[in-house]
């Protein structure tokens, strides 16, 4: 068992950290520059003219290779290229290199020469907007966001589901000169492919079957402010050129209209997909990728920053208007939280805390007792001597109870809001609340 103070003290990294970089030089073939110095920001090598190092080789993909200086050496990562990356006769997907190496892409050969380790200052800022975390990775993210905020550059936010990509976008908007203007969210993943153009650019009444009313484009709604294109990777390929034109020309044309309307918006985008791989697979345009990714921000999953859990727990409880609840969290519970791999990331942690606080109004608070029931099912639901249906019923009942308890806490008992989030009628929501004894099936709304 570990001491509570040890668990609570976030592992604050030293004020400096060391990265091992190097230099790439094209030794066979033609490159856009004599050499490329590799630092702590990811760089891309490929055939597209927007790459940091462009090579003129038909066997090289548009975006072929990513290089990044890390503490372990320079990371080479294949971006889903057609012909691969070779070191000698070995094809590599991702590898760290520390010694002089020759890298082959198609018919092009590039030499890698390591440089002396570079000591970088670790930013002291441990929060940005509503987000907290003093792990080295998050402090680096916050510093990047702090610099990106005041600009008008496009930002592509990458990360797994539940990492808080929309929170990042909102915080960027609020630190920009456009903060007092609209912030409009477009969920590209929820748009039917046949209606994607209309959903992005609006339409005139009667422009197609079902267009009984005029629809205003979200670009117009966001005029002067920020538009956030969530799950951009889900956008159909045939609509991508039209979005690219709108971003490049800062004007849009509604479906059924013959006139363009100028718009003044900053564009932020997010995706859980690896868009550079989508580019090479032909499902995402390379020119659109480089247009929306003037700045790339990659959010680390929670499992890679477990030391942030105490600070996150405090912040979440403060959001639930019960900051003192953290004092009731047991040391054993914190220890177990920091051993969990958090497939649902911060969203999962938030739900765990919501359920625990709803179930335990006073006394010791065991957050870990409410971790991911579906993940723990193998440990908590014995199968010996039980039918498939019995085991399934028990797991489903626990999932329902914890899901609706968390929603009840997050929505302050408002049944209408719970129904909206769960995509259910209020009568069905009340049925689940009664079935599991959550506030006796009652609630406002």
Coordinates of C-alpha atoms in Angstrom, one line a residue:
X1 CA 0.0 0.0 0.0
X2 CA 1.3 3.5 -0.8
X3 CA 1.1 6.5 1.4
X4 CA -1.7 9.0 0.6
X5 CA 0.7 11.9 0.5
X6 CA 2.8 10.1 -2.1
X7 CA -0.3 9.4 -4.2
X8 CA -1.6 12.9 -3.9
X9 CA 1.6 14.6 -4.7
X10 CA 1.5 15.0 -8.5
X11 CA 4.8 13.8 -10.0
X12 CA 6.0 17.2 -11.2
X13 CA 8.8 16.8 -13.7
X14 CA 12.1 18.5 -13.4
X15 CA 12.3 22.0 -14.8
X16 CA 14.2 20.7 -17.8
X17 CA 14.1 17.6 -19.9
X18 CA 16.4 16.2 -22.5
X19 CA 15.6 15.2 -26.1
X20 CA 17.8 13.5 -28.6
X21 CA 17.4 14.9 -32.1
X22 CA 19.3 14.8 -35.4
X23 CA 19.5 15.9 -39.0
X24 CA 18.1 14.4 -42.2
X25 CA 20.0 14.8 -45.4
X26 CA 18.8 13.6 -48.9
X27 CA 21.7 11.6 -50.3
X28 CA 19.9 10.0 -53.2
X29 CA 17.1 11.7 -55.0
X30 CA 15.9 15.3 -54.9
X31 CA 14.6 17.1 -51.7
X32 CA 13.1 20.6 -51.2
X33 CA 15.9 21.5 -48.8
X34 CA 19.5 20.4 -48.2
X35 CA 18.8 19.1 -44.7
X36 CA 16.0 19.0 -42.1
X37 CA 16.8 19.5 -38.4
X38 CA 14.7 17.3 -36.1
X39 CA 13.4 18.9 -32.9
X40 CA 10.6 18.4 -30.3
X41 CA 7.9 19.2 -32.8
X42 CA 6.8 16.5 -35.3
X43 CA 7.9 17.0 -38.9
X44 CA 6.6 15.3 -42.0
X45 CA 8.5 13.9 -45.0
X46 CA 6.6 13.2 -48.2
X47 CA 5.8 14.1 -51.8
X48 CA 3.2 16.8 -50.9
X49 CA 4.6 20.3 -51.2
X50 CA 3.4 21.2 -47.7
X51 CA 5.6 18.6 -46.1
X52 CA 8.5 19.9 -44.0
X53 CA 10.8 17.9 -46.4
X54 CA 9.4 17.3 -49.8
X55 CA 10.9 14.7 -52.0
X56 CA 10.4 14.3 -55.7
X57 CA 9.8 10.6 -56.0
X58 CA 6.6 8.9 -57.4
X59 CA 7.2 5.9 -55.1
X60 CA 6.9 8.2 -52.0
X61 CA 3.5 8.8 -50.6
X62 CA 2.0 12.3 -50.2
X63 CA 2.7 12.2 -46.4
X64 CA 5.1 9.3 -45.9
X65 CA 7.2 9.7 -42.7
X66 CA 7.0 11.5 -39.4
X67 CA 10.1 12.3 -37.4
X68 CA 10.2 13.6 -33.8
X69 CA 13.0 14.1 -31.2
X70 CA 12.2 12.4 -27.9
X71 CA 14.1 11.4 -24.8
X72 CA 14.5 7.9 -26.3
X73 CA 16.0 9.2 -29.6
X74 CA 14.4 10.2 -32.9
X75 CA 11.2 8.5 -33.5
X76 CA 10.5 7.5 -37.1
X77 CA 6.9 6.7 -37.9
X78 CA 5.4 5.4 -41.1
X79 CA 2.3 7.3 -41.9
X80 CA 0.5 4.5 -43.7
X81 CA 2.7 4.9 -46.8
X82 CA 2.2 2.6 -49.8
X83 CA 5.8 1.5 -50.2
X84 CA 7.0 1.7 -46.6
X85 CA 10.1 2.8 -44.8
X86 CA 13.3 0.7 -44.9
X87 CA 16.4 0.7 -42.7
X88 CA 18.7 -1.7 -44.6
X89 CA 16.5 -4.6 -45.7
X90 CA 14.1 -4.2 -42.8
X91 CA 10.7 -2.4 -43.2
X92 CA 9.8 -0.5 -40.1
X93 CA 6.5 0.9 -38.9
X94 CA 7.8 2.9 -35.8
X95 CA 11.4 2.9 -34.5
X96 CA 13.7 5.0 -32.4
X97 CA 17.1 5.8 -33.8
X98 CA 20.2 7.0 -32.0
X99 CA 23.0 6.2 -34.4
X100 CA 23.8 7.3 -37.9
X101 CA 21.4 5.5 -40.2
X102 CA 20.3 5.4 -43.9
X103 CA 16.6 5.5 -44.4
X104 CA 15.0 4.4 -47.7
X105 CA 11.7 5.8 -49.0
X106 CA 10.9 4.6 -52.5
X107 CA 13.9 5.3 -54.7
X108 CA 15.0 8.1 -52.2
X109 CA 17.7 7.6 -49.6
X110 CA 18.0 9.9 -46.6
X111 CA 20.8 9.9 -44.1
X112 CA 20.1 10.4 -40.4
X113 CA 22.9 12.0 -38.3
X114 CA 22.3 12.3 -34.5
X115 CA 23.0 15.6 -32.8
X116 CA 24.0 16.2 -29.2
X117 CA 21.1 15.8 -26.6
X118 CA 19.3 19.1 -26.2
X119 CA 18.0 20.3 -22.8
X120 CA 14.6 22.0 -23.1
X121 CA 12.8 24.0 -20.4
X122 CA 9.6 22.4 -19.2
X123 CA 6.8 25.0 -19.1
X124 CA 5.6 25.7 -15.6
X125 CA 1.9 26.2 -16.5
X126 CA -0.3 23.4 -15.2
X127 CA -3.6 24.4 -16.5
X128 CA -5.3 25.9 -19.6
X129 CA -9.0 27.0 -19.4
X130 CA -10.9 24.3 -17.6
X131 CA -8.1 21.7 -18.0
X132 CA -5.5 20.8 -15.4
X133 CA -2.5 18.6 -15.3
X134 CA 1.2 19.0 -14.3
X135 CA 2.5 15.9 -16.1
X136 CA 5.3 16.8 -18.6
X137 CA 3.1 15.9 -21.6
X138 CA 0.2 18.1 -20.5
X139 CA 2.4 21.0 -19.6
X140 CA 3.8 20.8 -23.1
X141 CA 0.3 20.7 -24.5
X142 CA -0.8 23.7 -22.4
X143 CA 2.2 25.7 -23.5
X144 CA 1.4 24.9 -27.2
X145 CA -2.2 25.9 -26.6
X146 CA -1.1 29.2 -24.9
X147 CA 0.9 30.1 -27.9
X148 CA -1.8 29.1 -30.4
X149 CA -4.7 30.8 -28.7
X150 CA -4.1 34.5 -29.7
X151 CA -3.3 33.6 -33.3
X152 CA -5.8 33.0 -36.2
X153 CA -4.1 29.8 -37.3
X154 CA -6.1 26.7 -37.8
X155 CA -5.6 24.1 -35.1
X156 CA -6.1 20.3 -35.5
X157 CA -6.7 18.6 -32.1
X158 CA -5.9 14.9 -32.1
X159 CA -6.8 12.4 -29.4
X160 CA -8.7 9.4 -28.3
X161 CA -12.4 9.6 -27.4
X162 CA -12.9 11.1 -24.0
X163 CA -9.7 13.2 -23.9
X164 CA -11.5 16.5 -24.0
X165 CA -11.0 17.8 -27.5
X166 CA -14.1 20.1 -27.4
X167 CA -12.9 21.5 -24.1
X168 CA -9.6 22.3 -25.8
X169 CA -11.3 24.0 -28.7
X170 CA -13.5 26.1 -26.4
X171 CA -10.5 27.1 -24.4
X172 CA -8.5 28.2 -27.5
X173 CA -11.5 30.3 -28.6
X174 CA -11.7 31.9 -25.1
X175 CA -8.1 32.9 -25.2
X176 CA -8.3 34.5 -28.7
X177 CA -9.3 37.9 -29.8
X178 CA -12.6 36.3 -30.9
X179 CA -13.6 35.3 -27.4
X180 CA -16.6 37.6 -27.3
X181 CA -17.9 36.3 -30.7
X182 CA -19.8 33.1 -31.4
X183 CA -18.2 29.6 -30.9
X184 CA -20.1 27.2 -33.1
X185 CA -19.7 23.4 -33.0
X186 CA -20.3 21.2 -36.0
X187 CA -20.3 17.4 -35.3
X188 CA -19.2 16.0 -38.6
X189 CA -19.7 12.5 -37.4
X190 CA -23.4 13.1 -36.8
X191 CA -24.1 14.4 -40.3
X192 CA -25.7 12.0 -42.9
X193 CA -23.4 11.9 -45.9
X194 CA -26.1 13.0 -48.3
X195 CA -26.7 16.2 -46.2
X196 CA -23.1 17.1 -45.5
X197 CA -22.9 20.0 -47.9
X198 CA -26.1 21.5 -46.6
X199 CA -25.1 21.0 -43.0
X200 CA -21.8 22.9 -43.6
X201 CA -22.9 25.6 -46.0
X202 CA -26.6 25.9 -45.5
X203 CA -29.3 25.7 -48.2
X204 CA -32.1 27.7 -49.9
X205 CA -35.7 26.8 -49.5
X206 CA -36.7 24.2 -52.1
X207 CA -33.1 23.5 -53.2
X208 CA -33.7 19.8 -52.8
X209 CA -36.5 17.4 -51.7
X210 CA -37.2 18.0 -48.1
X211 CA -35.7 21.5 -48.0
X212 CA -38.9 23.1 -46.8
X213 CA -37.1 26.0 -45.0
X214 CA -34.0 28.0 -45.6
X215 CA -31.0 26.7 -43.5
X216 CA -28.3 29.1 -42.3
X217 CA -24.7 27.8 -42.6
X218 CA -22.8 27.4 -39.3
X219 CA -20.0 29.4 -40.9
X220 CA -22.5 32.3 -41.1
X221 CA -23.6 31.7 -37.5
X222 CA -19.9 31.8 -36.4
X223 CA -19.1 34.9 -38.5
X224 CA -16.5 36.9 -36.5
X225 CA -15.9 34.0 -34.1
X226 CA -14.8 30.4 -34.2
X227 CA -16.2 27.3 -35.9
X228 CA -15.2 23.9 -34.4
X229 CA -15.4 21.0 -36.8
X230 CA -15.5 18.0 -34.5
X231 CA -14.8 14.5 -35.9
X232 CA -13.5 16.1 -39.1
X233 CA -12.3 12.7 -40.3
X234 CA -15.8 11.5 -40.8
X235 CA -16.6 14.1 -43.5
X236 CA -17.4 12.5 -46.9
X237 CA -14.6 12.7 -49.5
X238 CA -16.9 14.5 -52.1
X239 CA -17.5 17.4 -49.7
X240 CA -13.9 17.9 -48.7
X241 CA -12.9 20.0 -51.8
X242 CA -15.8 22.4 -51.1
X243 CA -14.7 22.7 -47.5
X244 CA -11.1 23.4 -48.6
X245 CA -12.3 26.1 -50.9
X246 CA -14.4 27.7 -48.2
X247 CA -11.4 27.7 -45.8
X248 CA -9.0 29.1 -48.5
X249 CA -11.3 31.8 -49.9
X250 CA -13.2 32.6 -46.6
X251 CA -16.5 32.4 -48.4
X252 CA -19.4 29.9 -48.7
X253 CA -22.2 29.2 -51.1
X254 CA -25.4 27.6 -49.8
X255 CA -26.9 24.7 -51.7
X256 CA -29.3 26.0 -54.3
X257 CA -27.7 29.5 -54.3
X258 CA -25.7 31.1 -57.1
X259 CA -24.0 33.7 -54.8
X260 CA -21.1 33.4 -52.4
X261 CA -21.2 35.0 -49.0
X262 CA -17.9 36.1 -47.3
X263 CA -17.3 34.8 -43.8
X264 CA -14.7 35.7 -41.2
X265 CA -14.1 32.7 -39.0
X266 CA -11.3 30.9 -37.3
X267 CA -11.4 27.2 -37.9
X268 CA -10.6 24.6 -35.2
X269 CA -11.0 20.9 -35.9
X270 CA -10.7 17.6 -34.1
X271 CA -10.6 13.9 -34.9
X272 CA -9.9 10.6 -33.2
X273 CA -8.7 9.2 -36.6
X274 CA -5.1 9.3 -37.8
X275 CA -5.7 11.7 -40.7
X276 CA -2.3 11.3 -42.2
X277 CA -3.0 7.6 -42.7
X278 CA -6.4 8.5 -44.1
X279 CA -4.6 10.8 -46.6
X280 CA -2.5 7.9 -47.9
X281 CA -5.5 5.6 -47.9
X282 CA -7.3 8.1 -50.2
X283 CA -10.1 8.8 -47.7
X284 CA -8.9 12.3 -46.7
X285 CA -7.5 15.0 -49.0
X286 CA -3.9 16.0 -48.3
X287 CA -4.5 19.6 -49.1
X288 CA -7.4 19.9 -46.7
X289 CA -5.3 18.2 -44.0
X290 CA -2.5 20.7 -44.3
X291 CA -5.0 23.6 -44.4
X292 CA -6.6 22.6 -41.1
X293 CA -3.4 21.4 -39.4
X294 CA -1.4 24.6 -39.4
X295 CA -0.9 23.8 -35.7
X296 CA -1.3 20.2 -34.4
X297 CA -2.1 19.5 -30.8
X298 CA -2.0 15.8 -29.7
X299 CA -3.8 15.1 -26.4
X300 CA -2.2 12.2 -24.5
X301 CA -4.6 9.5 -23.2
X302 CA -5.1 9.4 -19.5
X303 CA -3.1 6.2 -19.1
X304 CA 0.0 8.1 -20.2
X305 CA -0.4 10.8 -17.5
X306 CA -1.7 8.9 -14.5
X307 CA 0.1 11.3 -12.2
X308 CA -2.6 13.9 -13.2
X309 CA -5.4 11.9 -11.6
X310 CA -5.4 13.5 -8.2
X311 CA -5.6 17.0 -9.7
X312 CA -8.2 15.9 -12.2
X313 CA -10.3 14.4 -9.4
X314 CA -10.1 17.6 -7.4
X315 CA -11.2 19.6 -10.4
X316 CA -14.1 17.3 -11.3
X317 CA -15.4 17.4 -7.7
X318 CA -15.2 21.2 -7.8
X319 CA -17.2 21.2 -11.0
X320 CA -19.8 19.1 -9.1
X321 CA -19.9 21.9 -6.5
X322 CA -18.4 19.6 -3.8
X323 CA -14.7 20.4 -3.5
X324 CA -14.5 19.0 0.0
X325 CA -15.5 15.5 -1.3
X326 CA -11.8 14.9 -2.2
X327 CA -10.9 14.9 1.5
X328 CA -13.1 11.7 1.8
X329 CA -11.2 9.8 -1.0
X330 CA -9.3 6.9 0.5
X331 CA -5.6 6.2 -0.2
X332 CA -6.4 2.7 -1.4
X333 CA -8.9 4.1 -3.9
X334 CA -6.4 6.6 -5.3
X335 CA -3.9 3.8 -5.7
X336 CA -6.3 1.7 -7.7
X337 CA -7.3 4.7 -9.8
X338 CA -3.7 5.1 -10.8
X339 CA -3.4 1.4 -11.8
X340 CA -6.4 1.5 -14.1
X341 CA -5.7 2.0 -17.8
X342 CA -8.7 4.3 -18.5
X343 CA -9.9 3.3 -21.9
X344 CA -12.5 6.0 -21.7
X345 CA -9.9 8.6 -20.6
X346 CA -11.0 11.7 -18.6
X347 CA -14.7 11.2 -19.5
X348 CA -14.5 7.8 -17.9
X349 CA -12.9 9.3 -14.8
X350 CA -15.6 11.9 -14.6
X351 CA -18.3 9.3 -14.8
X352 CA -16.7 7.2 -12.1
X353 CA -16.5 10.2 -9.8
X354 CA -20.2 11.2 -10.6
X355 CA -21.4 7.7 -9.7
X356 CA -19.3 7.5 -6.5
X357 CA -20.5 10.9 -5.3
X358 CA -24.1 10.0 -6.0
X359 CA -23.8 6.7 -4.1
X360 CA -21.8 8.0 -1.1
X361 CA -23.0 11.2 0.4
X362 CA -20.8 11.0 3.5
X363 CA -18.0 8.9 4.9
X364 CA -15.0 7.4 3.0
X365 CA -15.3 7.8 -0.8
X366 CA -14.2 4.8 -2.8
X367 CA -13.9 6.0 -6.3
X368 CA -12.3 2.9 -7.6
X369 CA -15.3 0.7 -6.7
X370 CA -17.1 2.3 -9.6
X371 CA -14.5 1.8 -12.4
X372 CA -15.7 0.6 -15.8
X373 CA -18.1 -2.2 -15.0
X374 CA -17.8 -3.7 -18.5
X375 CA -14.0 -3.8 -18.2
X376 CA -14.2 -5.5 -14.8
X377 CA -17.0 -7.9 -15.8
X378 CA -14.6 -10.9 -16.1
X379 CA -13.4 -10.3 -12.5
X380 CA -16.7 -9.3 -10.9
X381 CA -19.1 -11.7 -12.6
X382 CA -18.3 -15.4 -12.1
X383 CA -19.3 -17.6 -15.0
X384 CA -19.0 -21.0 -13.5
X385 CA -22.4 -22.6 -13.0
X386 CA -24.3 -19.7 -14.6
X387 CA -26.0 -19.5 -18.0
X388 CA -25.0 -17.0 -20.6
X389 CA -28.3 -15.1 -20.2
X390 CA -28.0 -14.9 -16.4
X391 CA -24.4 -13.5 -16.6
X392 CA -25.4 -11.1 -19.4
X393 CA -28.4 -9.9 -17.4
X394 CA -26.2 -9.1 -14.3
X395 CA -23.6 -7.2 -16.3
X396 CA -26.3 -5.2 -18.2
X397 CA -28.1 -4.3 -15.0
X398 CA -24.9 -3.0 -13.4
X399 CA -24.1 -1.0 -16.6
X400 CA -27.6 0.5 -16.6
X401 CA -27.4 1.4 -12.9
X402 CA -24.0 3.1 -13.2
X403 CA -24.8 4.8 -16.5
X404 CA -28.0 6.4 -15.3
X405 CA -26.6 7.2 -11.9
X406 CA -23.7 9.1 -13.5
X407 CA -26.1 11.0 -15.8
X408 CA -28.5 11.8 -12.9
X409 CA -25.6 13.3 -11.0
X410 CA -24.2 15.2 -14.1
X411 CA -27.7 16.6 -15.0
X412 CA -28.7 17.4 -11.4
X413 CA -31.7 15.1 -11.7
X414 CA -33.1 16.9 -14.8
X415 CA -34.9 14.1 -16.6
X416 CA -35.3 16.1 -19.8
X417 CA -31.5 16.6 -20.0
X418 CA -30.8 13.0 -19.1
X419 CA -33.2 12.0 -22.0
X420 CA -31.5 14.3 -24.4
X421 CA -28.0 12.9 -23.6
X422 CA -29.2 9.3 -23.6
X423 CA -31.4 9.9 -26.8
X424 CA -34.4 8.5 -24.9
X425 CA -38.0 9.6 -24.1
X426 CA -38.4 10.9 -20.6
X427 CA -40.8 8.1 -19.8
X428 CA -38.1 5.5 -20.6
X429 CA -35.6 7.5 -18.5
X430 CA -37.9 7.5 -15.5
X431 CA -38.4 3.8 -16.0
X432 CA -34.7 3.1 -15.7
X433 CA -34.4 5.5 -12.7
X434 CA -37.2 3.6 -10.9
X435 CA -35.8 0.2 -11.8
X436 CA -32.5 0.9 -10.2
X437 CA -33.7 3.0 -7.3
X438 CA -32.0 6.2 -8.4
X439 CA -33.8 9.0 -6.5
X440 CA -36.9 6.8 -6.6
X441 CA -37.3 7.5 -10.3
X442 CA -38.1 11.1 -9.7
X443 CA -36.5 14.2 -11.1
X444 CA -37.1 17.6 -12.4
X445 CA -38.1 18.3 -16.0

